[in-house]
């Protein structure tokens, strides 16, 4: 999340390919890009901006393992220790019977865990005010935000780079 009272230079693009090429061109000039906002995911944009590879798959695996272990403990405790019942002449601890329940709890824990992880890691929530540089980025435009305090080039140099990269408009936003 950006600090209050920061000055950003915002470039608005009309096409995703132009925006991706602009990011590569501007990054090669030594400009640090704060973020690029788009109405849909652009293949290759995360690597072009310099975002590291996500480790969210590791979290998903951990949540899945937790769900599986909880299901295993639940079925073992309820059907084997606390209230053993012989159903259909089978052993109370016949684990093949509990595979569907184990699968469902694995999926449930993974889904809820990933949802909460996504919201927490992205700083989202019902009380968070979104950082929106241009409302059209949720509809049909691609917006590049550059924090001027984090760059060595002057505002006019960065503005000319953005215009030369194909931006429809360039503006300064104070947040």
Short mmCIF file of C-alpha atoms in Angstrom, two decimals:
data_model
loop_
_atom_site.label_atom_id
_atom_site.label_comp_id
_atom_site.label_asym_id
_atom_site.label_seq_id
_atom_site.Cartn_x
_atom_site.Cartn_y
_atom_site.Cartn_z
CA UNK A 1 0.00 0.00 0.00
CA UNK A 2 1.31 3.43 -0.86
CA UNK A 3 2.15 5.94 1.83
CA UNK A 4 -0.06 8.99 2.15
CA UNK A 5 1.12 12.15 0.32
CA UNK A 6 3.10 10.40 -2.38
CA UNK A 7 3.32 11.68 -5.92
CA UNK A 8 2.73 9.24 -8.75
CA UNK A 9 3.03 9.60 -12.50
CA UNK A 10 0.21 7.63 -14.14
CA UNK A 11 0.19 6.46 -17.76
CA UNK A 12 -3.02 5.14 -19.33
CA UNK A 13 -2.81 2.63 -22.20
CA UNK A 14 -5.50 1.34 -24.53
CA UNK A 15 -4.01 -2.06 -25.44
CA UNK A 16 -2.48 -4.82 -23.33
CA UNK A 17 0.34 -5.52 -25.79
CA UNK A 18 1.28 -1.84 -25.84
CA UNK A 19 1.22 -1.74 -22.03
CA UNK A 20 3.46 -4.83 -21.79
CA UNK A 21 5.93 -3.40 -24.31
CA UNK A 22 5.85 -0.07 -22.43
CA UNK A 23 6.70 -1.76 -19.14
CA UNK A 24 9.72 -3.46 -20.71
CA UNK A 25 10.87 -0.22 -22.37
CA UNK A 26 10.44 1.90 -19.25
CA UNK A 27 12.09 -0.69 -16.97
CA UNK A 28 15.06 -0.88 -19.36
CA UNK A 29 15.48 2.91 -18.98
CA UNK A 30 16.00 2.38 -15.23
CA UNK A 31 12.58 3.52 -14.02
CA UNK A 32 11.07 1.67 -11.07
CA UNK A 33 7.39 0.94 -11.74
CA UNK A 34 5.12 0.92 -8.69
CA UNK A 35 2.35 -1.21 -10.27
CA UNK A 36 0.41 -1.88 -13.47
CA UNK A 37 -3.37 -2.21 -13.21
CA UNK A 38 -5.45 -3.96 -15.86
CA UNK A 39 -9.00 -5.28 -16.24
CA UNK A 40 -7.63 -8.79 -16.87
CA UNK A 41 -4.41 -10.72 -16.35
CA UNK A 42 -1.69 -10.08 -18.93
CA UNK A 43 0.60 -13.01 -19.61
CA UNK A 44 4.19 -12.03 -18.84
CA UNK A 45 3.37 -8.78 -17.03
CA UNK A 46 4.40 -10.07 -13.60
CA UNK A 47 7.89 -10.99 -14.82
CA UNK A 48 8.17 -7.76 -16.82
CA UNK A 49 7.41 -5.71 -13.69
CA UNK A 50 9.82 -7.81 -11.65
CA UNK A 51 7.43 -9.55 -9.28
CA UNK A 52 8.95 -12.69 -7.76
CA UNK A 53 7.37 -16.07 -8.43
CA UNK A 54 4.47 -16.67 -6.07
CA UNK A 55 4.74 -19.22 -3.27
CA UNK A 56 1.00 -19.53 -2.84
CA UNK A 57 1.11 -23.15 -4.04
CA UNK A 58 3.11 -24.04 -0.93
CA UNK A 59 0.36 -22.53 1.22
CA UNK A 60 -2.27 -24.50 -0.72
CA UNK A 61 -0.37 -27.74 -0.12
CA UNK A 62 -0.09 -26.98 3.62
CA UNK A 63 -3.81 -26.21 3.88
CA UNK A 64 -4.62 -29.42 2.00
CA UNK A 65 -2.41 -31.48 4.31
CA UNK A 66 -4.04 -29.85 7.34
CA UNK A 67 -7.51 -30.68 5.97
CA UNK A 68 -6.52 -34.27 5.27
CA UNK A 69 -5.05 -34.73 8.75
CA UNK A 70 -8.14 -33.20 10.38
CA UNK A 71 -10.36 -35.55 8.36
CA UNK A 72 -8.20 -38.51 9.32
CA UNK A 73 -8.37 -37.57 13.00
CA UNK A 74 -12.11 -36.88 12.79
CA UNK A 75 -12.96 -40.23 11.23
CA UNK A 76 -10.57 -42.14 13.47
CA UNK A 77 -11.93 -40.51 16.62
CA UNK A 78 -15.63 -40.61 15.82
CA UNK A 79 -15.88 -44.04 14.21
CA UNK A 80 -13.01 -45.87 15.89
CA UNK A 81 -12.61 -44.56 19.41
CA UNK A 82 -15.53 -42.43 20.60
CA UNK A 83 -18.50 -44.27 19.08
CA UNK A 84 -17.41 -47.33 17.09
CA UNK A 85 -20.17 -48.73 14.91
CA UNK A 86 -20.17 -51.80 12.74
CA UNK A 87 -21.87 -50.77 9.49
CA UNK A 88 -22.48 -53.42 6.86
CA UNK A 89 -20.28 -55.91 8.69
CA UNK A 90 -17.16 -53.78 8.14
CA UNK A 91 -14.51 -52.86 10.65
CA UNK A 92 -15.22 -49.50 12.36
CA UNK A 93 -11.78 -48.23 11.22
CA UNK A 94 -12.10 -49.15 7.58
CA UNK A 95 -10.33 -46.15 6.01
CA UNK A 96 -11.41 -46.80 2.40
CA UNK A 97 -14.95 -45.95 3.53
CA UNK A 98 -13.77 -42.52 4.69
CA UNK A 99 -11.90 -41.48 1.52
CA UNK A 100 -14.77 -39.24 0.31
CA UNK A 101 -14.94 -37.41 3.64
CA UNK A 102 -11.16 -37.01 3.71
CA UNK A 103 -11.15 -35.68 0.15
CA UNK A 104 -13.93 -33.20 0.88
CA UNK A 105 -12.27 -31.83 4.02
CA UNK A 106 -8.96 -31.54 2.15
CA UNK A 107 -10.65 -29.45 -0.55
CA UNK A 108 -12.63 -27.41 2.00
CA UNK A 109 -9.57 -26.49 4.09
CA UNK A 110 -7.59 -25.65 0.94
CA UNK A 111 -10.33 -23.42 -0.47
CA UNK A 112 -10.93 -21.49 2.74
CA UNK A 113 -7.23 -21.28 3.55
CA UNK A 114 -6.37 -19.94 0.10
CA UNK A 115 -9.19 -17.40 0.24
CA UNK A 116 -7.98 -16.02 3.57
CA UNK A 117 -4.34 -16.14 2.42
CA UNK A 118 -5.22 -14.18 -0.72
CA UNK A 119 -7.05 -11.47 1.21
CA UNK A 120 -4.38 -11.14 3.90
CA UNK A 121 -1.38 -11.20 1.55
CA UNK A 122 -2.93 -8.55 -0.72
CA UNK A 123 -4.08 -6.32 2.12
CA UNK A 124 -7.74 -6.64 1.18
CA UNK A 125 -10.71 -6.45 3.47
CA UNK A 126 -14.02 -4.73 4.04
CA UNK A 127 -12.45 -1.67 5.70
CA UNK A 128 -9.56 -1.14 3.28
CA UNK A 129 -9.85 1.75 0.86
CA UNK A 130 -8.55 0.61 -2.55
CA UNK A 131 -5.68 2.45 -4.20
CA UNK A 132 -7.23 3.44 -7.52
CA UNK A 133 -5.19 5.61 -9.85
CA UNK A 134 -7.76 5.59 -12.66
CA UNK A 135 -11.23 4.01 -12.40
CA UNK A 136 -11.09 2.93 -16.06
CA UNK A 137 -8.51 0.24 -15.19
CA UNK A 138 -11.40 -1.91 -13.98
CA UNK A 139 -13.18 -1.58 -17.31
CA UNK A 140 -11.06 -1.26 -20.46
CA UNK A 141 -7.80 0.64 -19.80
CA UNK A 142 -4.34 -0.36 -18.62
CA UNK A 143 -2.77 1.92 -16.03
CA UNK A 144 0.91 2.15 -15.11
CA UNK A 145 1.77 3.93 -11.85
CA UNK A 146 5.29 5.18 -11.16
CA UNK A 147 6.27 6.44 -7.72
CA UNK A 148 8.34 9.55 -8.41
CA UNK A 149 10.09 9.43 -5.02
CA UNK A 150 11.63 6.03 -5.85
CA UNK A 151 13.19 7.07 -9.17
CA UNK A 152 16.35 9.00 -10.03
CA UNK A 153 15.01 10.41 -13.30
CA UNK A 154 13.06 13.65 -13.21
CA UNK A 155 9.32 13.87 -13.64
CA UNK A 156 9.60 15.31 -17.15
CA UNK A 157 12.02 12.59 -18.28
CA UNK A 158 9.73 9.84 -17.00
CA UNK A 159 6.70 11.57 -18.54
CA UNK A 160 8.40 11.71 -21.94
CA UNK A 161 9.32 8.01 -21.62
CA UNK A 162 5.70 7.12 -20.89
CA UNK A 163 4.41 9.17 -23.82
CA UNK A 164 7.02 7.66 -26.15
CA UNK A 165 5.97 4.16 -25.07
CA UNK A 166 2.44 4.64 -26.41
CA UNK A 167 0.43 6.03 -23.51
CA UNK A 168 -2.85 7.72 -24.42
CA UNK A 169 -2.58 10.10 -21.49
CA UNK A 170 -0.20 10.89 -18.66
CA UNK A 171 -1.17 12.54 -15.40
CA UNK A 172 0.18 13.22 -11.95
CA UNK A 173 -1.70 11.81 -8.96
CA UNK A 174 -1.11 12.85 -5.39
CA UNK A 175 -2.12 10.19 -2.86
#
